[in-house]
Coordinates of C-alpha atoms and ligand atoms in Angstrom, one line a residue:
Q1 CA 0.0 0.0 0.0
A2 CA 2.6 2.5 1.0
K3 CA 4.7 1.6 -2.0
S4 CA 1.9 2.3 -4.4
D5 CA 1.0 5.6 -2.7
H6 CA 4.6 6.6 -3.2
R7 CA 4.5 5.6 -6.8
H8 CA 1.3 7.6 -7.3
S9 CA 2.7 10.7 -5.8
L10 CA 5.9 10.3 -7.9
Q11 CA 3.7 10.2 -11.0
L12 CA 1.8 13.3 -9.9
F13 CA 5.1 15.0 -9.2
S14 CA 6.5 14.2 -12.6
A15 CA 3.3 15.3 -14.3
E16 CA 3.6 18.6 -12.5
M17 CA 7.2 18.9 -13.5
N18 CA 6.3 18.2 -17.0
R19 CA 3.6 20.8 -17.0
R20 CA 6.0 23.4 -15.6
A21 CA 8.7 22.6 -18.2
Q22 CA 6.1 23.0 -21.0
E23 CA 4.9 26.3 -19.6
R24 CA 8.5 27.5 -19.4
A25 CA 9.2 26.4 -22.9
S26 CA 6.2 28.2 -24.3
L27 CA 7.0 31.3 -22.3
E28 CA 10.5 31.2 -23.7
R29 CA 9.3 30.8 -27.3
A30 CA 6.8 33.7 -26.9
L31 CA 9.5 35.9 -25.4
Q32 CA 11.9 35.1 -28.3
Q33 CA 9.1 36.2 -30.6
A34 CA 8.4 39.4 -28.6
L35 CA 12.0 40.2 -28.8
S36 CA 12.2 39.7 -32.5
D37 CA 9.1 41.8 -33.3
R38 CA 10.0 44.4 -30.6
S39 CA 6.7 44.1 -28.8
L40 CA 8.1 44.6 -25.4
M41 CA 7.7 48.1 -24.0
L42 CA 9.1 50.3 -21.3
H43 CA 7.2 52.1 -18.7
Y44 CA 8.8 54.9 -16.6
Q45 CA 8.5 55.6 -13.0
P46 CA 9.2 59.1 -11.5
Q47 CA 11.9 59.4 -8.9
V48 CA 11.4 62.7 -7.1
L49 CA 13.4 65.0 -4.8
S50 CA 12.3 64.8 -1.2
S51 CA 12.7 68.5 -0.9
S52 CA 10.5 69.2 -3.9
P53 CA 8.3 66.2 -4.8
G54 CA 7.2 67.8 -8.1
T55 CA 10.9 67.8 -9.3
L56 CA 12.3 64.8 -11.0
H57 CA 15.6 63.3 -10.0
G58 CA 15.1 60.9 -12.9
V59 CA 12.8 58.1 -14.2
E60 CA 13.3 54.4 -13.9
A61 CA 12.7 52.4 -17.1
L62 CA 10.8 49.1 -16.3
A63 CA 10.2 46.4 -18.9
R64 CA 6.6 45.6 -19.8
W65 CA 5.3 42.7 -21.9
N66 CA 1.7 42.6 -23.0
H67 CA 1.2 39.2 -24.5
P68 CA -1.7 39.0 -27.1
Q69 CA -3.3 36.0 -25.3
W70 CA -1.9 36.1 -21.7
G71 CA -2.1 39.8 -21.1
M72 CA 0.5 41.6 -19.0
V73 CA 3.3 39.2 -18.0
P74 CA 5.2 40.7 -15.0
P75 CA 9.0 41.2 -15.3
S76 CA 9.4 39.0 -12.1
Q77 CA 8.2 36.2 -14.4
F78 CA 9.8 36.9 -17.7
I79 CA 13.2 38.3 -16.7
P80 CA 14.3 35.0 -15.1
V81 CA 13.2 33.2 -18.2
A82 CA 15.2 35.6 -20.4
E83 CA 18.2 35.0 -18.2
D84 CA 18.0 31.2 -18.3
A85 CA 17.3 31.1 -22.0
G86 CA 20.2 33.4 -22.9
L87 CA 17.9 36.1 -24.2
I88 CA 18.6 38.7 -21.4
H89 CA 21.5 40.4 -23.1
E90 CA 19.6 41.1 -26.3
L91 CA 16.7 42.3 -24.2
T92 CA 18.9 44.6 -22.2
L93 CA 20.6 46.2 -25.2
W94 CA 17.3 46.7 -26.9
L95 CA 15.7 48.3 -23.8
L96 CA 18.7 50.4 -23.2
D97 CA 18.6 51.7 -26.7
E98 CA 14.8 52.4 -26.4
A99 CA 15.3 54.2 -23.1
C100 CA 18.0 56.4 -24.7
R101 CA 15.8 57.1 -27.7
Q102 CA 12.9 58.1 -25.3
L103 CA 15.1 60.4 -23.2
A104 CA 16.5 62.1 -26.3
A105 CA 12.9 62.5 -27.6
W106 CA 11.6 64.0 -24.3
R107 CA 14.4 66.5 -24.3
A108 CA 13.9 67.4 -27.9
A109 CA 10.3 68.1 -27.0
G110 CA 11.4 70.4 -24.1
H111 CA 10.7 68.1 -21.2
D112 CA 13.2 68.4 -18.4
V113 CA 14.1 64.7 -17.6
P114 CA 17.5 64.7 -15.8
C115 CA 18.3 61.0 -16.4
V116 CA 16.9 57.6 -17.0
A117 CA 17.7 54.6 -14.8
V118 CA 18.1 51.2 -16.5
N119 CA 18.1 47.8 -14.8
L120 CA 21.0 45.6 -15.9
S121 CA 21.3 41.8 -15.4
G122 CA 24.5 40.4 -13.9
R123 CA 24.9 38.1 -16.9
S124 CA 25.7 40.9 -19.2
F125 CA 28.7 41.8 -17.2
H126 CA 30.3 38.5 -18.3
R127 CA 30.6 39.8 -21.8
P128 CA 33.9 41.6 -22.4
E129 CA 32.3 44.0 -24.8
F130 CA 29.4 45.1 -22.5
A131 CA 30.8 48.5 -21.4
Q132 CA 31.4 49.4 -25.0
E133 CA 27.9 48.3 -26.1
I134 CA 26.4 50.6 -23.4
S135 CA 28.4 53.6 -24.6
D136 CA 27.6 52.8 -28.2
A137 CA 23.8 53.0 -27.3
L138 CA 24.3 56.4 -25.8
Q139 CA 26.2 57.7 -28.7
R140 CA 23.5 56.6 -31.2
H141 CA 21.2 59.0 -29.4
G142 CA 23.6 61.8 -28.7
L143 CA 23.5 61.3 -24.9
R144 CA 26.3 61.4 -22.4
A145 CA 27.2 58.9 -19.7
S146 CA 25.7 61.2 -17.0
D147 CA 22.3 60.9 -18.7
V148 CA 21.9 57.2 -17.8
L149 CA 22.0 55.6 -14.4
L150 CA 22.9 51.9 -14.4
E151 CA 21.1 49.8 -11.8
I152 CA 22.9 46.7 -10.7
T153 CA 22.2 44.3 -7.9
E154 CA 24.3 43.2 -5.0
S155 CA 25.1 39.9 -6.9
V156 CA 27.0 42.0 -9.5
M157 CA 28.8 43.9 -6.9
M158 CA 29.9 40.6 -5.2
D159 CA 30.9 38.9 -8.5
A160 CA 34.6 38.4 -8.4
R161 CA 35.1 37.5 -12.1
P162 CA 37.8 39.7 -13.7
V163 CA 35.5 40.4 -16.7
T164 CA 32.8 41.8 -14.4
L165 CA 35.3 44.1 -12.6
Q166 CA 36.8 45.2 -16.0
N167 CA 33.3 46.2 -17.2
I168 CA 32.6 48.1 -14.0
E169 CA 35.9 49.9 -14.2
A170 CA 35.4 50.7 -17.9
L171 CA 31.9 52.1 -17.2
H172 CA 33.2 54.2 -14.3
H173 CA 36.1 55.5 -16.5
Q174 CA 33.5 56.5 -19.2
G175 CA 31.7 58.5 -16.5
F176 CA 28.7 56.2 -15.9
K177 CA 27.1 56.2 -12.5
L178 CA 26.1 52.9 -10.9
S179 CA 23.1 52.5 -8.6
L180 CA 22.8 49.5 -6.3
D181 CA 19.2 48.2 -6.5
D182 CA 17.2 46.5 -3.8
F183 CA 19.9 47.4 -1.2
G184 CA 19.6 45.5 2.0
T185 CA 18.0 42.3 0.6
G186 CA 21.1 40.6 -0.6
Y187 CA 24.2 39.3 1.1
S188 CA 26.7 41.9 0.1
S189 CA 29.4 43.1 2.3
L190 CA 29.4 46.7 3.2
S191 CA 33.2 46.9 2.5
Y192 CA 32.4 46.5 -1.2
L193 CA 30.6 49.8 -1.2
H194 CA 33.7 51.8 -1.2
R195 CA 35.7 49.4 -3.3
L196 CA 33.5 49.9 -6.3
P197 CA 32.3 53.1 -7.9
I198 CA 28.7 53.0 -6.6
S199 CA 27.1 56.4 -6.4
E200 CA 23.6 55.6 -5.4
L201 CA 21.8 53.1 -3.1
K202 CA 18.2 52.1 -3.7
L203 CA 16.8 51.2 -0.3
D204 CA 14.6 48.2 -0.9
M205 CA 10.8 48.7 -0.5
A206 CA 10.7 46.0 2.2
F207 CA 12.4 48.5 4.6
V208 CA 10.2 51.4 3.4
Q209 CA 7.0 49.5 3.9
D210 CA 7.9 48.5 7.4
L211 CA 9.0 52.0 8.5
T212 CA 5.8 53.0 10.4
T213 CA 5.4 49.6 12.1
S214 CA 8.9 48.3 12.8
A215 CA 11.6 49.8 15.0
T216 CA 14.1 47.5 13.4
A217 CA 13.3 48.8 9.9
R218 CA 13.7 52.3 11.2
A219 CA 17.0 51.6 12.8
L220 CA 18.3 49.9 9.6
T221 CA 17.2 52.7 7.5
V222 CA 18.8 55.3 9.7
S223 CA 22.1 53.4 9.4
V224 CA 21.8 53.1 5.6
L225 CA 21.2 56.8 5.3
S226 CA 24.2 57.5 7.5
I227 CA 26.6 55.2 5.7
A228 CA 25.5 56.5 2.3
H229 CA 25.9 60.1 3.5
S230 CA 29.4 59.5 4.8
L231 CA 30.4 57.7 1.5
G232 CA 28.9 60.5 -0.6
M233 CA 26.1 58.3 -2.1
V234 CA 22.6 59.3 -2.9
V235 CA 19.8 57.2 -1.4
V236 CA 16.6 56.5 -3.3
A237 CA 13.8 55.0 -1.2
E238 CA 11.8 52.5 -3.3
G239 CA 8.1 51.7 -2.8
V240 CA 7.0 54.8 -1.0
E241 CA 3.2 54.6 -0.8
T242 CA 2.1 56.6 2.1
I243 CA 2.5 60.2 3.4
G244 CA 3.6 58.7 6.7
Q245 CA 6.6 56.9 5.0
Q246 CA 7.3 60.1 3.0
Q247 CA 7.4 62.3 6.1
W248 CA 9.6 59.9 8.0
L249 CA 12.1 59.6 5.1
Q250 CA 12.1 63.3 4.6
T251 CA 12.7 64.0 8.3
H252 CA 15.6 61.5 8.3
G253 CA 17.3 63.1 5.3
C254 CA 16.6 60.6 2.5
P255 CA 17.1 62.8 -0.6
V256 CA 15.2 60.9 -3.3
M257 CA 11.9 58.9 -3.3
Q258 CA 10.2 56.6 -5.7
G259 CA 6.8 54.9 -5.3
Y260 CA 3.1 54.9 -6.0
L261 CA 2.6 58.0 -3.8
F262 CA 4.4 60.0 -6.5
G263 CA 3.6 58.0 -9.6
K264 CA 3.3 54.5 -10.8
P265 CA 5.4 53.2 -13.8
L266 CA 3.7 54.9 -16.7
P267 CA 3.9 54.8 -20.5
P268 CA 5.9 57.6 -22.1
D269 CA 2.9 59.9 -22.9
E270 CA 1.6 59.7 -19.4
I271 CA 5.0 60.7 -18.1
E272 CA 4.7 63.8 -20.2
A273 CA 1.3 64.4 -18.7
W274 CA 2.8 63.9 -15.2
L275 CA 5.5 66.4 -16.0
C276 CA 3.0 69.0 -17.2
A277 CA 0.8 68.5 -14.1
Q278 CA 3.8 69.1 -11.8
A279 CA 5.0 72.2 -13.7
P280 CA 4.3 75.5 -11.8
R281 CA 1.1 77.1 -13.0
P282 CA 1.6 80.8 -13.8
Y283 CA -2.0 82.0 -13.1
R284 CA -3.1 80.6 -9.8
Ligands
C2E301 P1 13.2 46.9 -9.4 O1 14.2 47.4 -10.3 O2 13.5 47.0 -7.9 O3 11.9 47.9 -9.7 C1 11.0 48.3 -8.7 C2 9.7 47.6 -8.8 O4 8.9 48.0 -7.7 C3 8.9 47.7 -10.0 O5 8.2 46.5 -10.3 C4 7.9 48.8 -9.7 O6 6.7 48.8 -10.5 C5 7.6 48.4 -8.2 N1 7.1 49.6 -7.5 C6 7.5 50.9 -7.6 N2 6.9 51.6 -6.6 C7 6.1 50.8 -5.9 C8 5.2 51.0 -4.8 O7 5.1 52.1 -4.3 N3 4.6 49.9 -4.3 C9 4.8 48.7 -4.8 N4 4.2 47.6 -4.2 N5 5.7 48.4 -5.9 C10 6.3 49.5 -6.4 P2 8.2 45.8 -11.7 O8 8.1 46.8 -12.8 O9 7.2 44.7 -11.6 O10 9.7 45.1 -11.8 C11 10.1 44.1 -10.9 C12 11.6 43.8 -11.1 O11 11.8 43.3 -12.4 C13 12.4 45.1 -11.0 O12 12.7 45.4 -9.7 C14 13.7 44.6 -11.7 O13 14.5 43.8 -10.8 C15 13.1 43.7 -12.8 N6 13.1 44.4 -14.1 C16 12.1 45.2 -14.6 N7 12.5 45.7 -15.8 C17 13.7 45.2 -16.1 C18 14.6 45.3 -17.2 O14 14.4 46.0 -18.1 N8 15.8 44.6 -17.1 C19 16.1 43.8 -16.0 N9 17.3 43.2 -16.0 N10 15.3 43.7 -14.9 C20 14.1 44.4 -15.0
MG302 MG1 15.5 48.8 -10.4
MG303 MG1 14.5 47.7 -6.5
MG304 MG1 14.0 44.3 -7.7

């Protein structure tokens, strides 16, 4: 009896595995298709100055995939597939090019967008030509290194491969700024912060969302702000949703905030509308 139960659950298990593998394979094929017909999009989320929440520090470009049958597929689902399938690099270069094109177009239309932040995957840093590919994308659109902020994760910072370090050095040398995304959720060592040219820390939203309820989250946030301040780094608080969080962060000297309270990730035309809505109105 026990043996056949076991066999039965093994069969269920392998049926489930099989189903998942098939799901993954069709996701991968669809993503490949979306890449080749350029049907992915970017939305942009405002990052605002704490001292003046109508003023942009920049916008973060976030990948969006609206599949004809499945609807919106979240990046938390398709980015890992792109990474495993070896598609992430092509995706990254295309999104980077698109973000640069958009920034140049906004500026040409007279919108004051100081910079665009782009999320990079650790895998791309294993390509010796990556730093060059990034600067090529900027040149195509007449932008400078300071116009783009490169978001990396703690895993990139901790990656000891020579090729990764060479890319980081080359980017730094070319004047690019690096931002450390989801800070506080990984396993990085603080000593790396001053060994690598990191100019911005993005405090993960897990901390921000606990600020009003957890003394530990407050204590950790105070230390992050203090470390960043003494190392000359900007802190961007992610996932700010309430006025309570905003006020706490502002009181404790966090210079930049990003979150639904100020604006969700929006398609480019709605960013323009957002910018116009923030602009000072002359006849009030
Ligand atoms: P991330 O880079 O940390 O981006 C911030 C995420 O938080 C975004 O989710 C954004 O929509 C969400 N968010 C912003 N403000 C709030 C808020 O106030 N409340 C809540 N609950 N969420 C907020 P999204 O767009 O789903 O992206 C998830 C992750 O997928 C990103 O996290 C990033 O790691 C990855 N990702 C997105 N686009 C790209 C891309 O083009 N390339 C790469 N490599 N990764 C990307
Ligand atoms: Mg990010
Ligand atoms: Mg983040
Ligand atoms: Mg993230």
